[in-house]
């Protein structure tokens, strides 16, 4: 049976989505990006950052999906999750311990 190998399916059935030149790992993440853009236009937040890199240890990095900068000068670290892998759970704990910040899962 012939199988088209040019289209690689995601392990967790997430569909990559492109908006404004950014490629997101899932539709859910792309939709959250659009929501943040609307919040920024409405002056509900000061700004946001896409996939910032945090160093957890030598050779070990964590990239949350977004950081939101709120009007009250607080920040929120956001990870849009469909499936929580063992690797994610371990990195989440290391991140929260090292940076004393909570990750909000959407």
GROMACS .gro file of N, CA and C in nm, residues 8-105:
model
  294
    8UNK      N    1   0.422   1.478   0.711
    8UNK     CA    2   0.450   1.413   0.838
    8UNK      C    3   0.343   1.451   0.939
    9UNK      N    4   0.279   1.353   0.998
    9UNK     CA    5   0.176   1.380   1.099
    9UNK      C    6   0.240   1.406   1.233
   10UNK      N    7   0.180   1.496   1.309
   10UNK     CA    8   0.227   1.526   1.443
   10UNK      C    9   0.198   1.409   1.535
   11UNK      N   10   0.290   1.388   1.628
   11UNK     CA   11   0.275   1.279   1.725
   11UNK      C   12   0.146   1.293   1.805
   12UNK      N   13   0.109   1.415   1.837
   12UNK     CA   14  -0.010   1.440   1.919
   12UNK      C   15  -0.124   1.501   1.839
   13UNK      N   16  -0.120   1.490   1.707
   13UNK     CA   17  -0.223   1.537   1.615
   13UNK      C   18  -0.239   1.688   1.610
   14UNK      N   19  -0.140   1.760   1.657
   14UNK     CA   20  -0.144   1.906   1.647
   14UNK      C   21  -0.114   1.946   1.503
   15UNK      N   22  -0.178   2.051   1.457
   15UNK     CA   23  -0.161   2.096   1.319
   15UNK      C   24  -0.087   2.229   1.319
   16UNK      N   25   0.034   2.231   1.260
   16UNK     CA   26   0.111   2.354   1.253
   16UNK      C   27   0.030   2.460   1.179
   17UNK      N   28   0.035   2.584   1.231
   17UNK     CA   29  -0.043   2.693   1.176
   17UNK      C   30   0.046   2.817   1.166
   18UNK      N   31   0.038   2.887   1.053
   18UNK     CA   32   0.119   3.005   1.031
   18UNK      C   33   0.032   3.131   1.032
   19UNK      N   34   0.075   3.229   1.113
   19UNK     CA   35   0.008   3.359   1.120
   19UNK      C   36   0.115   3.467   1.134
   20UNK      N   37   0.103   3.573   1.056
   20UNK     CA   38   0.195   3.687   1.061
   20UNK      C   39   0.342   3.644   1.046
   21UNK      N   40   0.366   3.538   0.971
   21UNK     CA   41   0.503   3.491   0.951
   21UNK      C   42   0.557   3.403   1.063
   22UNK      N   43   0.476   3.379   1.165
   22UNK     CA   44   0.515   3.290   1.276
   22UNK      C   45   0.450   3.154   1.254
   23UNK      N   46   0.526   3.047   1.274
   23UNK     CA   47   0.469   2.913   1.264
   23UNK      C   48   0.448   2.860   1.405
   24UNK      N   49   0.324   2.828   1.435
   24UNK     CA   50   0.287   2.777   1.567
   24UNK      C   51   0.270   2.626   1.560
   25UNK      N   52   0.298   2.558   1.670
   25UNK     CA   53   0.292   2.412   1.674
   25UNK      C   54   0.150   2.358   1.667
   26UNK      N   55   0.051   2.443   1.696
   26UNK     CA   56  -0.088   2.395   1.695
   26UNK      C   57  -0.183   2.511   1.663
   27UNK      N   58  -0.303   2.475   1.624
   27UNK     CA   59  -0.408   2.577   1.601
   27UNK      C   60  -0.440   2.649   1.731
   28UNK      N   61  -0.440   2.574   1.840
   28UNK     CA   62  -0.472   2.630   1.972
   28UNK      C   63  -0.371   2.740   2.009
   29UNK      N   64  -0.244   2.715   1.982
   29UNK     CA   65  -0.140   2.814   2.011
   29UNK      C   66  -0.156   2.937   1.921
   30UNK      N   67  -0.189   2.915   1.794
   30UNK     CA   68  -0.211   3.026   1.700
   30UNK      C   69  -0.331   3.110   1.742
   31UNK      N   70  -0.436   3.045   1.789
   31UNK     CA   71  -0.554   3.117   1.836
   31UNK      C   72  -0.523   3.201   1.959
   32UNK      N   73  -0.439   3.148   2.048
   32UNK     CA   74  -0.400   3.223   2.167
   32UNK      C   75  -0.319   3.346   2.127
   33UNK      N   76  -0.233   3.331   2.027
   33UNK     CA   77  -0.156   3.443   1.974
   33UNK      C   78  -0.251   3.554   1.925
   34UNK      N   79  -0.353   3.516   1.851
   34UNK     CA   80  -0.451   3.614   1.800
   34UNK      C   81  -0.523   3.683   1.916
   35UNK      N   82  -0.554   3.606   2.019
   35UNK     CA   83  -0.618   3.663   2.138
   35UNK      C   84  -0.527   3.766   2.204
   36UNK      N   85  -0.397   3.736   2.212
   36UNK     CA   86  -0.303   3.830   2.271
   36UNK      C   87  -0.289   3.957   2.187
   37UNK      N   88  -0.290   3.941   2.055
   37UNK     CA   89  -0.286   4.059   1.968
   37UNK      C   90  -0.407   4.149   1.992
   38UNK      N   91  -0.524   4.089   2.008
   38UNK     CA   92  -0.646   4.167   2.036
   38UNK      C   93  -0.637   4.236   2.172
   39UNK      N   94  -0.584   4.166   2.272
   39UNK     CA   95  -0.568   4.225   2.406
   39UNK      C   96  -0.470   4.343   2.401
   40UNK      N   97  -0.366   4.330   2.319
   40UNK     CA   98  -0.268   4.438   2.306
   40UNK      C   99  -0.331   4.560   2.240
   41UNK      N  100  -0.409   4.538   2.134
   41UNK     CA  101  -0.479   4.649   2.066
   41UNK      C  102  -0.578   4.719   2.158
   42UNK      N  103  -0.639   4.643   2.250
   42UNK     CA  104  -0.737   4.698   2.343
   42UNK      C  105  -0.671   4.759   2.467
   43UNK      N  106  -0.538   4.763   2.468
   43UNK     CA  107  -0.460   4.814   2.582
   43UNK      C  108  -0.488   4.737   2.710
   44UNK      N  109  -0.524   4.611   2.697
   44UNK     CA  110  -0.548   4.523   2.812
   44UNK      C  111  -0.416   4.473   2.871
   45UNK      N  112  -0.310   4.469   2.786
   45UNK     CA  113  -0.177   4.429   2.828
   45UNK      C  114  -0.075   4.525   2.766
   46UNK      N  115   0.047   4.530   2.826
   46UNK     CA  116   0.153   4.615   2.772
   46UNK      C  117   0.218   4.551   2.650
   47UNK      N  118   0.230   4.418   2.652
   47UNK     CA  119   0.296   4.350   2.543
   47UNK      C  120   0.308   4.202   2.570
   48UNK      N  121   0.369   4.132   2.475
   48UNK     CA  122   0.395   3.989   2.494
   48UNK      C  123   0.513   3.949   2.408
   49UNK      N  124   0.571   3.837   2.442
   49UNK     CA  125   0.688   3.785   2.374
   49UNK      C  126   0.661   3.642   2.332
   50UNK      N  127   0.704   3.604   2.212
   50UNK     CA  128   0.686   3.469   2.160
   50UNK      C  129   0.808   3.383   2.189
   51UNK      N  130   0.788   3.270   2.246
   51UNK     CA  131   0.888   3.165   2.269
   51UNK      C  132   1.024   3.216   2.317
   52UNK      N  133   1.027   3.284   2.431
   52UNK     CA  134   1.156   3.324   2.487
   52UNK      C  135   1.231   3.200   2.537
   53UNK      N  136   1.362   3.208   2.540
   53UNK     CA  137   1.444   3.094   2.582
   53UNK      C  138   1.496   3.118   2.723
   54UNK      N  139   1.477   3.020   2.810
   54UNK     CA  140   1.530   3.023   2.945
   54UNK      C  141   1.630   2.908   2.961
   55UNK      N  142   1.744   2.936   3.020
   55UNK     CA  143   1.844   2.834   3.044
   55UNK      C  144   1.815   2.771   3.181
   56UNK      N  145   1.793   2.641   3.182
   56UNK     CA  146   1.766   2.570   3.307
   56UNK      C  147   1.894   2.513   3.367
   57UNK      N  148   1.984   2.466   3.282
   57UNK     CA  149   2.113   2.410   3.322
   57UNK      C  150   2.199   2.406   3.197
   58UNK      N  151   2.324   2.367   3.210
   58UNK     CA  152   2.411   2.357   3.093
   58UNK      C  153   2.348   2.266   2.989
   59UNK      N  154   2.322   2.320   2.873
   59UNK     CA  155   2.266   2.241   2.764
   59UNK      C  156   2.118   2.210   2.776
   60UNK      N  157   2.050   2.267   2.875
   60UNK     CA  158   1.907   2.240   2.894
   60UNK      C  159   1.830   2.372   2.892
   61UNK      N  160   1.742   2.384   2.793
   61UNK     CA  161   1.665   2.508   2.774
   61UNK      C  162   1.516   2.478   2.788
   62UNK      N  163   1.442   2.584   2.821
   62UNK     CA  164   1.296   2.575   2.823
   62UNK      C  165   1.242   2.695   2.747
   63UNK      N  166   1.148   2.669   2.653
   63UNK     CA  167   1.086   2.776   2.575
   63UNK      C  168   0.936   2.772   2.597
   64UNK      N  169   0.885   2.859   2.685
   64UNK     CA  170   0.739   2.868   2.696
   64UNK      C  171   0.684   2.930   2.567
   65UNK      N  172   0.557   2.915   2.546
   65UNK     CA  173   0.497   2.969   2.423
   65UNK      C  174   0.492   3.122   2.424
   66UNK      N  175   0.459   3.180   2.540
   66UNK     CA  176   0.445   3.325   2.548
   66UNK      C  177   0.484   3.376   2.687
   67UNK      N  178   0.525   3.501   2.693
   67UNK     CA  179   0.532   3.576   2.818
   67UNK      C  180   0.446   3.699   2.796
   68UNK      N  181   0.358   3.724   2.889
   68UNK     CA  182   0.269   3.840   2.881
   68UNK      C  183   0.316   3.944   2.982
   69UNK      N  184   0.326   4.069   2.936
   69UNK     CA  185   0.362   4.181   3.023
   69UNK      C  186   0.234   4.259   3.051
   70UNK      N  187   0.187   4.249   3.174
   70UNK     CA  188   0.060   4.311   3.213
   70UNK      C  189   0.077   4.459   3.246
   71UNK      N  190  -0.033   4.530   3.246
   71UNK     CA  191  -0.032   4.674   3.275
   71UNK      C  192   0.010   4.705   3.418
   72UNK      N  193  -0.006   4.610   3.510
   72UNK     CA  194   0.034   4.632   3.650
   72UNK      C  195   0.180   4.593   3.674
   73UNK      N  196   0.257   4.576   3.565
   73UNK     CA  197   0.399   4.538   3.567
   73UNK      C  198   0.425   4.394   3.609
   74UNK      N  199   0.322   4.312   3.621
   74UNK     CA  200   0.342   4.170   3.646
   74UNK      C  201   0.364   4.099   3.513
   75UNK      N  202   0.416   3.978   3.520
   75UNK     CA  203   0.435   3.898   3.399
   75UNK      C  204   0.368   3.762   3.418
   76UNK      N  205   0.329   3.703   3.307
   76UNK     CA  206   0.270   3.569   3.307
   76UNK      C  207   0.345   3.485   3.205
   77UNK      N  208   0.385   3.366   3.246
   77UNK     CA  209   0.450   3.272   3.157
   77UNK      C  210   0.343   3.173   3.113
   78UNK      N  211   0.320   3.166   2.982
   78UNK     CA  212   0.210   3.086   2.928
   78UNK      C  213   0.263   2.972   2.843
   79UNK      N  214   0.210   2.853   2.865
   79UNK     CA  215   0.238   2.739   2.779
   79UNK      C  216   0.105   2.681   2.734
   80UNK      N  217   0.082   2.680   2.604
   80UNK     CA  218  -0.040   2.625   2.547
   80UNK      C  219  -0.017   2.475   2.533
   81UNK      N  220  -0.092   2.396   2.607
   81UNK     CA  221  -0.067   2.253   2.614
   81UNK      C  222  -0.185   2.171   2.569
   82UNK      N  223  -0.156   2.068   2.494
   82UNK     CA  224  -0.254   1.966   2.460
   82UNK      C  225  -0.222   1.842   2.541
   83UNK      N  226  -0.093   1.804   2.539
   83UNK     CA  227  -0.046   1.685   2.609
   83UNK      C  228   0.073   1.725   2.695
   84UNK      N  229   0.071   1.684   2.821
   84UNK     CA  230   0.182   1.712   2.913
   84UNK      C  231   0.275   1.591   2.912
   85UNK      N  232   0.389   1.606   2.846
   85UNK     CA  233   0.486   1.497   2.840
   85UNK      C  234   0.569   1.494   2.968
   86UNK      N  235   0.638   1.383   2.990
   86UNK     CA  236   0.726   1.372   3.107
   86UNK      C  237   0.837   1.477   3.101
   87UNK      N  238   0.888   1.501   2.980
   87UNK     CA  239   0.993   1.602   2.963
   87UNK      C  240   0.941   1.741   3.000
   88UNK      N  241   0.820   1.775   2.956
   88UNK     CA  242   0.762   1.905   2.990
   88UNK      C  243   0.743   1.919   3.141
   89UNK      N  244   0.691   1.816   3.205
   89UNK     CA  245   0.665   1.821   3.350
   89UNK      C  246   0.796   1.845   3.426
   90UNK      N  247   0.903   1.777   3.384
   90UNK     CA  248   1.033   1.794   3.450
   90UNK      C  249   1.087   1.936   3.428
   91UNK      N  250   1.078   1.986   3.304
   91UNK     CA  251   1.127   2.120   3.274
   91UNK      C  252   1.043   2.227   3.345
   92UNK      N  253   0.913   2.203   3.356
   92UNK     CA  254   0.826   2.298   3.425
   92UNK      C  255   0.870   2.312   3.571
   93UNK      N  256   0.895   2.200   3.637
   93UNK     CA  257   0.937   2.204   3.777
   93UNK      C  258   1.071   2.276   3.792
   94UNK      N  259   1.165   2.244   3.704
   94UNK     CA  260   1.296   2.310   3.710
   94UNK      C  261   1.284   2.460   3.687
   95UNK      N  262   1.202   2.500   3.588
   95UNK     CA  263   1.182   2.641   3.558
   95UNK      C  264   1.121   2.714   3.678
   96UNK      N  265   1.014   2.658   3.733
   96UNK     CA  266   0.945   2.724   3.844
   96UNK      C  267   1.035   2.735   3.967
   97UNK      N  268   1.118   2.633   3.991
   97UNK     CA  269   1.211   2.639   4.105
   97UNK      C  270   1.322   2.742   4.082
   98UNK      N  271   1.377   2.743   3.962
   98UNK     CA  272   1.491   2.832   3.934
   98UNK      C  273   1.450   2.979   3.924
   99UNK      N  274   1.339   3.006   3.855
   99UNK     CA  275   1.301   3.145   3.827
   99UNK      C  276   1.193   3.199   3.920
  100UNK      N  277   1.141   3.115   4.008
  100UNK     CA  278   1.038   3.154   4.103
  100UNK      C  279   0.918   3.218   4.032
  101UNK      N  280   0.880   3.158   3.920
  101UNK     CA  281   0.765   3.200   3.841
  101UNK      C  282   0.677   3.077   3.816
  102UNK      N  283   0.547   3.097   3.812
  102UNK     CA  284   0.454   2.988   3.781
  102UNK      C  285   0.422   2.989   3.632
  103UNK      N  286   0.414   2.870   3.575
  103UNK     CA  287   0.374   2.857   3.436
  103UNK      C  288   0.222   2.837   3.433
  104UNK      N  289   0.156   2.917   3.353
  104UNK     CA  290   0.012   2.903   3.336
  104UNK      C  291  -0.012   2.819   3.213
  105UNK      N  292  -0.080   2.709   3.229
  105UNK     CA  293  -0.109   2.620   3.117
  105UNK      C  294  -0.249   2.650   3.063
   0.00000   0.00000   0.00000
